[in-house]
Amino acid sequence: MIGKDFQGVQCDFCHKAVDPVYQAGVSPERDLEILDELDAVPVAAANGQFVLDGDPIQRGPYADAAASHQFLESPFHRSADMCATCHDVSNPAFVAGDAPGKYEVQALDAPHPDGDKRNMFPVERTFSEWAESEYASTGVYAPQFAGDKLDGIVSSCQDCHMKDVTGVGCSEGGAPTRSDLGLHDLTGGNTFVPAILADFYPEVDQAALDAGILRAQAMLTMAATMELTSSQVEGQPAVTVKITNETGHKLPSGYPEGRRMWINVKAYDGADQLVYESAAYDNETGVLTKDADAKIYEIKPGISERLSLVLGMPAGPSFFFPLNDTVYSDNRIPPRGFTNAAFETAQSPPVDYAYADGQYWDETLYLLPSEARRVDVVYYYQVTSKEYIEFLRDENTTNTLGQELYDAWAAHGKAAPVAVAQESALLDVSAAPDDLPKVTTLGENFPNPFNPQTRIRFTTAEAGPVSLKIYDGRGRLVRVLVDEHRGSGRHEELWDGRDDAGRGAASGVYHYVLRTGQGQLQRKMTLVR
């Protein structure tokens, strides 16, 4: 391989992209000339189909760019439509049938009859999920994603994954300083592949990849929020876990191969002994326990009964995504603005699960043993599962790459899950059966890792003295955030990364400890300077 083979999707690719749908008076006139020269033009930006300008003319979102090369202002580069190029993927071997969700195999070695992605089997619908969300229609107040946007409103894919920063776009003299400059880090949720690349390509910059992993971890902590409520069911303690999707697409979204999220619930008795656990994950083996209470959010495409007869393969959920022609289940949490009709049209409806129109959260009730006094709940995200990695290893009979991938997976933490949201609660078992017990909770700080500031949420069950203190890894007090009488309810505090004397704290792991009259809860967070 030569150097250019490693470039992949880089500057020239994106900045030579032409909108395949020409818009008179909007698109650069040159685009019409380019499209007219082609024998076939994609119906829309999707399926990895693209049109590039063959001349050395770069495109971008600004008309006043300072550059040493030719450039054109391109509204396409401001639009989320550009992201559809890679984030709406369909299988053209299938044509939509005579019923929703039914797809038929079309003639082999023949082009798709109309090239319309909505007439193909959906593999990934991240863009379409966004297009049917409130983010696309009106925008959503989400300052955690908004970067330097003063109003905190995000609407396009770029708003979250290329957040606005202030700076100059190049080193060319006279380049203007902008406050809406898209940060070209394109951070998503992949914490696994950057960790294994050096095993295959030793020349990569591992420090840069590690920094990308930290950004992905921080992005994931902003993707969802969690709320715990305590109750009693027939005299038995219980908690309800509410997960709210804070993203502009389903959670999780993207390719389905092994990508999943789940709720891990642990309950402890008064002696701090574990008495209950649901969806336990073993970091040593990579095995997620699917107990009767386990809530795992994922999509399961597969092979239908009718196609299995043709292929001679078993019907059911399958990792053979080029052969999949049906979706067996999809309980992923939809975004704000969700309606069943719109997501049916977008080919991404809930399957074997139900969300009401307008619902962008999910609630799960857990019945706990009578001796439970405290619960720890973590909402995890995992890039890929052990089952998928083993599938790639076992099905690859042409070379050793399947085994090499498995070995890299095993050597680098087995695609360790990332804690997206966390909350601990002290259970009030003294309440009468008909009363709604109040609960003291301590949530995951966000973002985490962070620099330079992070927010900590907690709930107090009753009015009284409350302290929230931060300690370093050696147990030394760093900062007192709260030490006063507080009323019952939900609270939020900001830590700016400084100690009580106003000095900046060093990079490292810190503990934040909440104390109330009901007891003590604590969690960890990571400051990265």
XYZ file of C-alpha atoms in Angstrom:
529
model
C 0.000 0.000 0.000
C 1.082 3.575 -0.618
C 0.479 6.701 1.389
C -2.673 7.758 -0.455
C -4.294 4.438 0.403
C -4.504 5.559 4.023
C -6.240 8.881 3.350
C -9.793 7.551 3.388
C -12.472 10.198 3.851
C -10.354 13.311 4.110
C -10.389 17.003 3.246
C -10.571 16.705 -0.549
C -13.383 14.183 -0.483
C -15.793 16.282 1.571
C -14.784 19.629 0.114
C -15.189 18.478 -3.484
C -18.621 16.976 -2.853
C -21.409 18.118 -5.163
C -25.065 18.069 -4.134
C -26.594 15.381 -6.389
C -29.907 17.267 -6.264
C -29.301 20.556 -8.083
C -31.227 23.514 -6.671
C -31.474 26.457 -9.050
C -30.422 29.699 -7.423
C -28.951 27.813 -4.457
C -26.372 25.340 -5.738
C -23.253 26.670 -7.482
C -23.955 26.889 -11.227
C -20.885 24.737 -11.847
C -22.684 21.835 -10.154
C -25.274 21.713 -12.939
C -22.510 21.349 -15.527
C -20.938 18.492 -13.566
C -24.241 16.663 -13.082
C -25.197 17.063 -16.756
C -22.000 15.284 -17.790
C -22.859 12.136 -15.816
C -24.659 9.138 -17.276
C -26.342 8.472 -13.925
C -26.878 10.727 -10.919
C -27.891 9.523 -7.429
C -31.560 10.193 -6.700
C -30.493 11.700 -3.361
C -27.474 11.839 -1.089
C -27.494 8.309 0.355
C -26.017 4.815 0.149
C -22.436 6.015 -0.103
C -23.153 7.371 -3.595
C -21.485 10.685 -4.252
C -20.496 13.157 -6.923
C -17.123 14.916 -6.750
C -15.778 17.861 -8.708
C -12.914 16.536 -10.838
C -11.122 19.894 -10.913
C -9.064 21.335 -8.028
C -11.925 23.532 -6.797
C -12.794 23.232 -3.125
C -16.274 23.832 -1.739
C -17.269 25.092 1.681
C -19.952 26.975 3.631
C -18.412 30.477 3.328
C -18.349 32.997 0.512
C -15.464 34.999 1.991
C -12.932 32.229 2.605
C -9.234 33.141 2.512
C -7.525 30.375 0.544
C -4.610 29.711 -1.774
C -6.829 27.498 -3.964
C -9.996 28.011 -5.947
C -13.183 27.692 -3.911
C -16.937 27.916 -4.209
C -19.536 28.652 -1.564
C -21.728 25.553 -1.269
C -24.959 25.492 0.774
C -24.722 21.684 0.591
C -21.848 21.895 3.088
C -24.067 23.657 5.622
C -26.860 21.168 5.165
C -27.405 17.896 6.998
C -28.263 16.458 3.574
C -24.541 16.042 3.052
C -24.424 13.649 6.004
C -27.080 11.467 4.373
C -24.424 10.387 1.870
C -22.991 7.930 4.386
C -25.672 7.760 7.089
C -28.694 6.487 5.163
C -27.719 3.068 3.854
C -29.975 0.599 2.025
C -29.605 -2.771 0.314
C -30.622 -2.403 -3.376
C -30.905 -6.182 -3.765
C -34.366 -5.865 -2.183
C -37.452 -4.007 -3.381
C -40.292 -2.953 -1.089
C -43.137 -5.453 -1.216
C -46.895 -5.161 -0.936
C -46.946 -4.674 2.857
C -44.988 -2.448 5.273
C -41.712 -4.073 6.235
C -41.924 -6.706 3.507
C -39.150 -6.782 0.901
C -38.707 -8.952 -2.166
C -35.480 -10.062 -3.829
C -35.137 -8.417 -7.198
C -33.491 -9.925 -10.272
C -29.812 -10.657 -9.712
C -27.148 -8.641 -11.558
C -29.758 -5.990 -12.330
C -29.789 -2.361 -11.191
C -32.431 -1.316 -8.728
C -35.566 -0.273 -10.632
C -35.690 3.334 -9.386
C -32.673 3.964 -7.087
C -34.980 5.259 -4.355
C -33.569 4.360 -0.924
C -37.111 4.098 0.462
C -37.720 1.282 -2.047
C -34.787 -0.751 -0.673
C -34.175 -2.668 2.534
C -32.967 -0.236 5.247
C -29.571 -1.041 6.756
C -29.006 2.279 8.536
C -31.416 5.206 8.888
C -29.581 7.685 11.129
C -30.151 10.592 8.728
C -33.817 9.783 8.168
C -34.369 9.496 11.927
C -32.935 12.980 12.292
C -35.022 14.265 9.363
C -38.224 13.178 11.138
C -37.167 14.619 14.511
C -37.778 17.924 16.255
C -34.120 18.764 15.704
C -34.705 18.984 11.960
C -38.107 20.678 12.112
C -37.559 23.428 14.699
C -34.249 22.847 16.462
C -33.789 21.846 20.096
C -32.238 23.698 23.018
C -29.241 21.489 23.846
C -26.343 23.690 24.990
C -24.245 20.635 25.870
C -23.845 20.045 22.121
C -24.019 23.622 20.879
C -20.418 24.761 21.332
C -20.211 28.523 20.846
C -23.814 28.936 19.675
C -25.137 31.650 21.967
C -28.737 30.482 21.841
C -27.856 26.832 22.575
C -30.106 25.630 19.726
C -28.928 22.697 17.619
C -30.683 21.495 14.497
C -28.327 19.939 11.937
C -25.961 16.988 12.199
C -23.061 19.418 11.991
C -24.311 21.399 14.999
C -23.593 18.433 17.299
C -20.848 16.510 15.518
C -18.935 19.600 14.274
C -19.827 22.007 17.061
C -19.284 25.744 16.567
C -16.001 27.136 17.843
C -14.262 30.472 17.490
C -11.108 30.597 15.384
C -9.679 30.773 11.887
C -10.164 28.070 9.306
C -6.626 28.066 7.887
C -3.161 29.564 8.219
C -3.609 31.742 5.141
C -2.966 35.424 5.802
C -6.115 37.454 6.215
C -8.275 34.475 7.173
C -11.243 35.872 9.121
C -11.926 34.907 12.715
C -15.298 33.230 12.927
C -17.502 32.281 15.855
C -19.390 29.663 13.814
C -16.424 27.623 12.646
C -17.311 23.924 12.570
C -14.789 21.932 14.615
C -13.612 19.191 12.261
C -13.395 16.413 14.839
C -16.664 14.728 13.729
C -16.938 13.078 17.115
C -19.366 10.179 17.403
C -19.436 7.207 19.756
C -16.686 4.909 18.465
C -14.350 4.090 21.343
C -13.209 0.712 19.973
C -11.771 0.979 16.461
C -9.308 3.808 17.324
C -7.900 1.535 20.047
C -7.049 -1.329 17.664
C -5.865 0.496 14.538
C -2.205 0.407 15.540
C -2.340 -3.392 15.554
C -2.975 -3.269 11.816
C -1.305 0.025 10.858
C 1.592 0.790 13.256
C 2.243 4.150 11.611
C -0.934 5.756 13.011
C -0.720 8.546 15.582
C -1.967 6.687 18.663
C -1.954 9.803 20.828
C -4.368 11.482 18.426
C -6.553 8.372 18.338
C -6.591 8.193 22.139
C -7.691 11.835 22.263
C -10.499 10.922 19.881
C -11.595 8.128 22.209
C -11.827 10.598 25.097
C -13.949 12.940 22.972
C -16.232 10.052 22.028
C -16.626 9.093 25.685
C -17.535 12.680 26.541
C -20.017 12.822 23.654
C -21.676 9.631 24.842
C -22.238 11.026 28.341
C -24.350 13.775 26.756
C -26.443 11.383 24.656
C -28.917 10.425 27.387
C -30.152 11.412 30.816
C -31.456 9.120 33.538
C -34.030 9.584 36.259
C -34.758 7.144 39.098
C -37.999 6.992 41.050
C -38.633 4.704 43.986
C -41.891 2.920 44.737
C -43.390 -0.099 46.450
C -45.266 -2.812 44.581
C -47.333 -5.025 46.873
C -44.994 -4.105 49.728
C -41.874 -4.887 47.705
C -39.308 -2.128 46.990
C -39.006 -1.138 43.352
C -37.344 1.465 41.162
C -38.356 2.860 37.791
C -35.518 3.823 35.468
C -36.355 6.510 32.930
C -33.884 6.940 30.048
C -34.337 10.091 27.945
C -32.812 10.304 24.474
C -30.994 13.631 24.111
C -29.815 12.999 20.532
C -31.388 13.790 17.164
C -31.747 10.152 16.124
C -32.566 6.819 17.696
C -30.479 5.752 20.654
C -28.430 3.883 19.675
C -28.390 4.553 15.943
C -26.176 3.552 13.031
C -25.145 0.133 11.837
C -26.795 -2.701 13.791
C -23.934 -5.204 13.997
C -23.491 -5.683 17.725
C -24.168 -2.039 18.593
C -26.286 -1.890 21.736
C -27.133 -0.081 24.956
C -28.460 -1.535 28.192
C -29.479 -0.742 31.757
C -27.424 -2.368 34.516
C -29.187 -2.339 37.893
C -27.508 -3.388 41.143
C -29.263 -3.432 44.524
C -27.513 -3.668 47.902
C -28.778 -4.418 51.391
C -28.052 -2.455 54.568
C -24.674 -4.191 54.907
C -23.774 -3.111 51.358
C -23.999 -6.669 50.028
C -25.216 -7.216 46.474
C -28.715 -8.754 46.558
C -29.898 -8.161 42.966
C -28.411 -7.457 39.536
C -29.904 -7.183 36.076
C -27.951 -7.078 32.789
C -24.593 -7.866 34.371
C -21.596 -7.425 32.070
C -18.359 -9.369 32.536
C -15.381 -7.301 31.394
C -13.143 -10.369 31.428
C -15.256 -12.398 29.007
C -17.247 -9.704 27.188
C -20.489 -11.523 28.060
C -23.687 -9.571 28.769
C -26.090 -11.584 30.913
C -29.594 -11.504 29.452
C -31.660 -12.235 32.547
C -35.444 -12.017 32.622
C -35.375 -8.331 33.663
C -32.596 -7.241 31.287
C -33.413 -4.175 29.175
C -31.167 -4.071 26.092
C -31.760 -1.451 23.392
C -30.851 -2.669 19.896
C -32.176 -3.483 16.438
C -32.227 -7.076 15.221
C -32.467 -7.461 11.437
C -32.528 -10.931 9.979
C -33.645 -13.418 7.357
C -37.342 -14.059 6.803
C -38.964 -17.467 6.516
C -39.616 -16.966 2.799
C -36.008 -15.980 2.057
C -34.555 -18.743 4.222
C -36.089 -21.295 1.838
C -34.236 -19.675 -1.072
C -30.912 -19.308 0.742
C -30.950 -22.595 2.590
C -30.142 -20.673 5.777
C -32.107 -20.547 9.042
C -34.701 -17.832 9.459
C -34.298 -15.364 12.312
C -32.023 -12.529 13.451
C -28.745 -12.559 11.541
C -25.455 -10.689 11.271
C -25.384 -11.404 7.497
C -26.593 -7.904 6.719
C -26.348 -8.227 2.877
C -28.877 -11.075 3.161
C -31.224 -9.608 5.757
C -34.692 -8.776 4.464
C -36.669 -8.169 7.641
C -36.428 -6.554 11.088
C -37.377 -8.836 13.967
C -37.180 -6.249 16.740
C -36.229 -2.626 17.294
C -36.734 -1.076 20.736
C -34.221 1.753 20.338
C -35.401 5.018 21.908
C -36.645 7.543 19.321
C -35.704 11.249 19.323
C -37.805 14.294 20.129
C -40.531 14.820 17.559
C -41.074 11.107 16.993
C -44.318 9.899 15.447
C -45.049 6.332 14.461
C -46.335 7.350 11.027
C -43.242 9.400 10.162
C -40.832 6.714 11.309
C -42.808 4.092 9.387
C -42.281 6.204 6.277
C -38.592 6.592 7.140
C -38.321 2.777 7.418
C -37.289 2.950 11.059
C -40.391 2.176 13.151
C -40.367 0.397 16.511
C -40.715 -3.344 15.978
C -42.011 -5.721 18.658
C -42.019 -2.713 20.996
C -44.172 0.399 21.372
C -43.521 4.126 21.734
C -46.349 6.650 21.737
C -46.250 9.610 19.359
C -44.077 12.289 20.945
C -42.286 9.844 23.262
C -38.489 10.135 23.325
C -37.866 8.253 26.565
C -38.401 4.786 27.964
C -39.282 3.636 31.479
C -38.500 0.262 33.026
C -39.766 -1.004 36.396
C -37.508 -3.248 38.481
C -38.904 -5.188 41.454
C -36.205 -5.558 44.102
C -35.696 -7.925 47.051
C -37.262 -6.771 50.308
C -33.818 -6.261 51.870
C -32.684 -3.765 49.165
C -31.654 -0.385 50.580
C -29.522 1.137 47.809
C -29.413 0.848 44.016
C -26.733 1.730 41.487
C -27.945 2.076 37.899
C -25.746 2.526 34.824
C -26.858 2.992 31.230
C -24.138 1.516 28.994
C -23.223 1.883 25.322
C -21.135 -0.685 23.476
C -19.734 -0.250 19.959
C -19.893 -3.958 19.158
C -20.607 -7.209 20.925
C -18.656 -10.386 21.500
C -21.223 -12.227 19.403
C -20.531 -10.033 16.370
C -16.756 -10.257 16.676
C -17.002 -14.038 16.949
C -19.297 -14.076 13.914
C -16.702 -12.216 11.837
C -13.977 -14.560 13.049
C -15.886 -17.766 12.388
C -17.422 -16.820 9.037
C -14.202 -15.548 7.440
C -12.695 -18.534 5.628
C -10.760 -16.590 2.987
C -7.913 -15.201 5.113
C -6.826 -14.607 8.707
C -8.321 -11.142 9.174
C -11.283 -12.464 11.151
C -8.970 -14.062 13.687
C -6.747 -10.978 13.723
C -9.739 -8.772 14.509
C -10.795 -11.119 17.288
C -7.267 -11.056 18.747
C -7.198 -7.243 18.649
C -10.643 -7.125 20.290
C -9.413 -9.435 23.062
C -6.181 -7.487 23.551
C -7.826 -4.058 23.790
C -10.553 -4.464 26.361
C -13.132 -6.378 24.282
C -14.830 -3.159 23.118
C -15.434 -2.195 26.741
C -18.821 -0.514 27.270
C -18.996 3.188 28.106
C -21.167 4.488 30.951
C -23.524 6.992 29.317
C -25.605 7.850 32.381
C -25.319 6.768 36.002
C -27.373 7.311 39.100
C -27.394 5.904 42.622
C -30.330 5.973 45.015
C -30.995 5.366 48.690
C -34.357 3.603 48.991
C -36.975 4.820 51.445
C -38.555 1.593 52.688
C -40.355 3.315 55.558
C -43.121 4.726 53.387
C -46.594 3.267 53.571
C -47.533 0.993 50.660
C -49.872 3.579 49.166
C -47.346 6.404 49.413
C -44.785 7.234 46.721
C -41.468 6.919 48.553
C -39.116 9.800 48.034
C -35.595 8.988 46.962
C -32.118 10.461 47.376
C -30.091 10.067 44.176
C -26.676 11.049 42.868
C -26.296 11.144 39.107
C -23.411 10.911 36.656
C -21.658 14.211 36.091
C -21.789 15.460 32.509
C -19.758 15.665 30.486
C -17.349 13.024 31.748
C -14.402 13.121 31.022
C -14.494 16.914 31.117
C -12.419 20.062 30.678
C -12.716 22.530 32.271
C -16.180 22.194 33.849
C -18.849 19.600 34.543
C -22.325 19.465 36.070
C -23.474 17.195 38.902
C -27.137 16.353 39.444
C -28.617 14.975 42.643
C -31.972 14.572 44.333
C -32.766 14.953 48.024
C -35.628 12.981 49.539
C -36.377 15.501 52.255
C -35.341 18.933 53.410
C -32.261 19.028 55.616
C -28.480 19.437 55.696
C -26.754 18.507 52.416
C -23.087 18.390 51.499
C -21.507 17.726 48.116
C -17.724 17.527 48.221
C -14.994 16.613 45.737
C -11.942 14.547 46.677
C -8.867 13.603 44.676
C -7.656 10.059 44.106
C -5.773 10.073 47.431
C -8.842 11.072 49.412
C -7.854 14.722 49.945
C -10.639 17.306 49.951
C -10.437 19.475 46.824
C -13.675 21.452 46.689
C -16.831 21.938 48.730
C -19.668 22.554 46.276
C -22.548 22.382 48.767
C -22.644 22.531 52.569
C -26.008 23.945 53.593
C -29.675 23.247 54.238
C -31.508 22.260 51.046
C -35.145 21.522 50.301
C -36.302 18.231 48.848
C -36.195 17.747 45.077
C -33.723 17.794 42.216
C -30.564 19.915 42.286
C -27.645 20.629 39.961
C -24.171 22.020 40.690
C -21.367 23.157 38.395
C -17.727 22.339 39.121
C -15.310 24.524 37.196
C -12.284 22.284 37.772
C -10.867 24.488 40.521
C -10.128 23.805 44.182
C -11.409 25.854 47.129
C -8.460 28.243 46.753
C -9.281 28.952 43.105
C -6.394 26.935 41.682
C -6.965 24.697 38.682
C -7.082 21.018 39.652
C -4.730 18.628 37.877
C -5.821 15.975 35.404
C -6.963 12.812 37.111
C -9.806 10.855 38.675
C -11.869 12.608 41.344
C -14.627 11.403 43.678
C -17.723 13.440 44.428
C -19.577 12.536 47.609
C -23.163 13.460 48.517
C -24.208 13.310 52.192
C -27.759 13.829 53.476
C -29.680 12.754 56.547
C -30.616 9.598 54.636
C -27.039 8.469 54.007
C -24.067 8.854 51.646
C -23.562 8.298 47.906
C -20.429 8.779 45.819
C -19.226 8.585 42.211
C -16.086 9.078 40.129
C -15.298 11.587 37.392
C -12.271 12.323 35.210
C -10.704 15.733 34.571
C -8.570 15.871 31.398
C -6.500 19.014 30.953
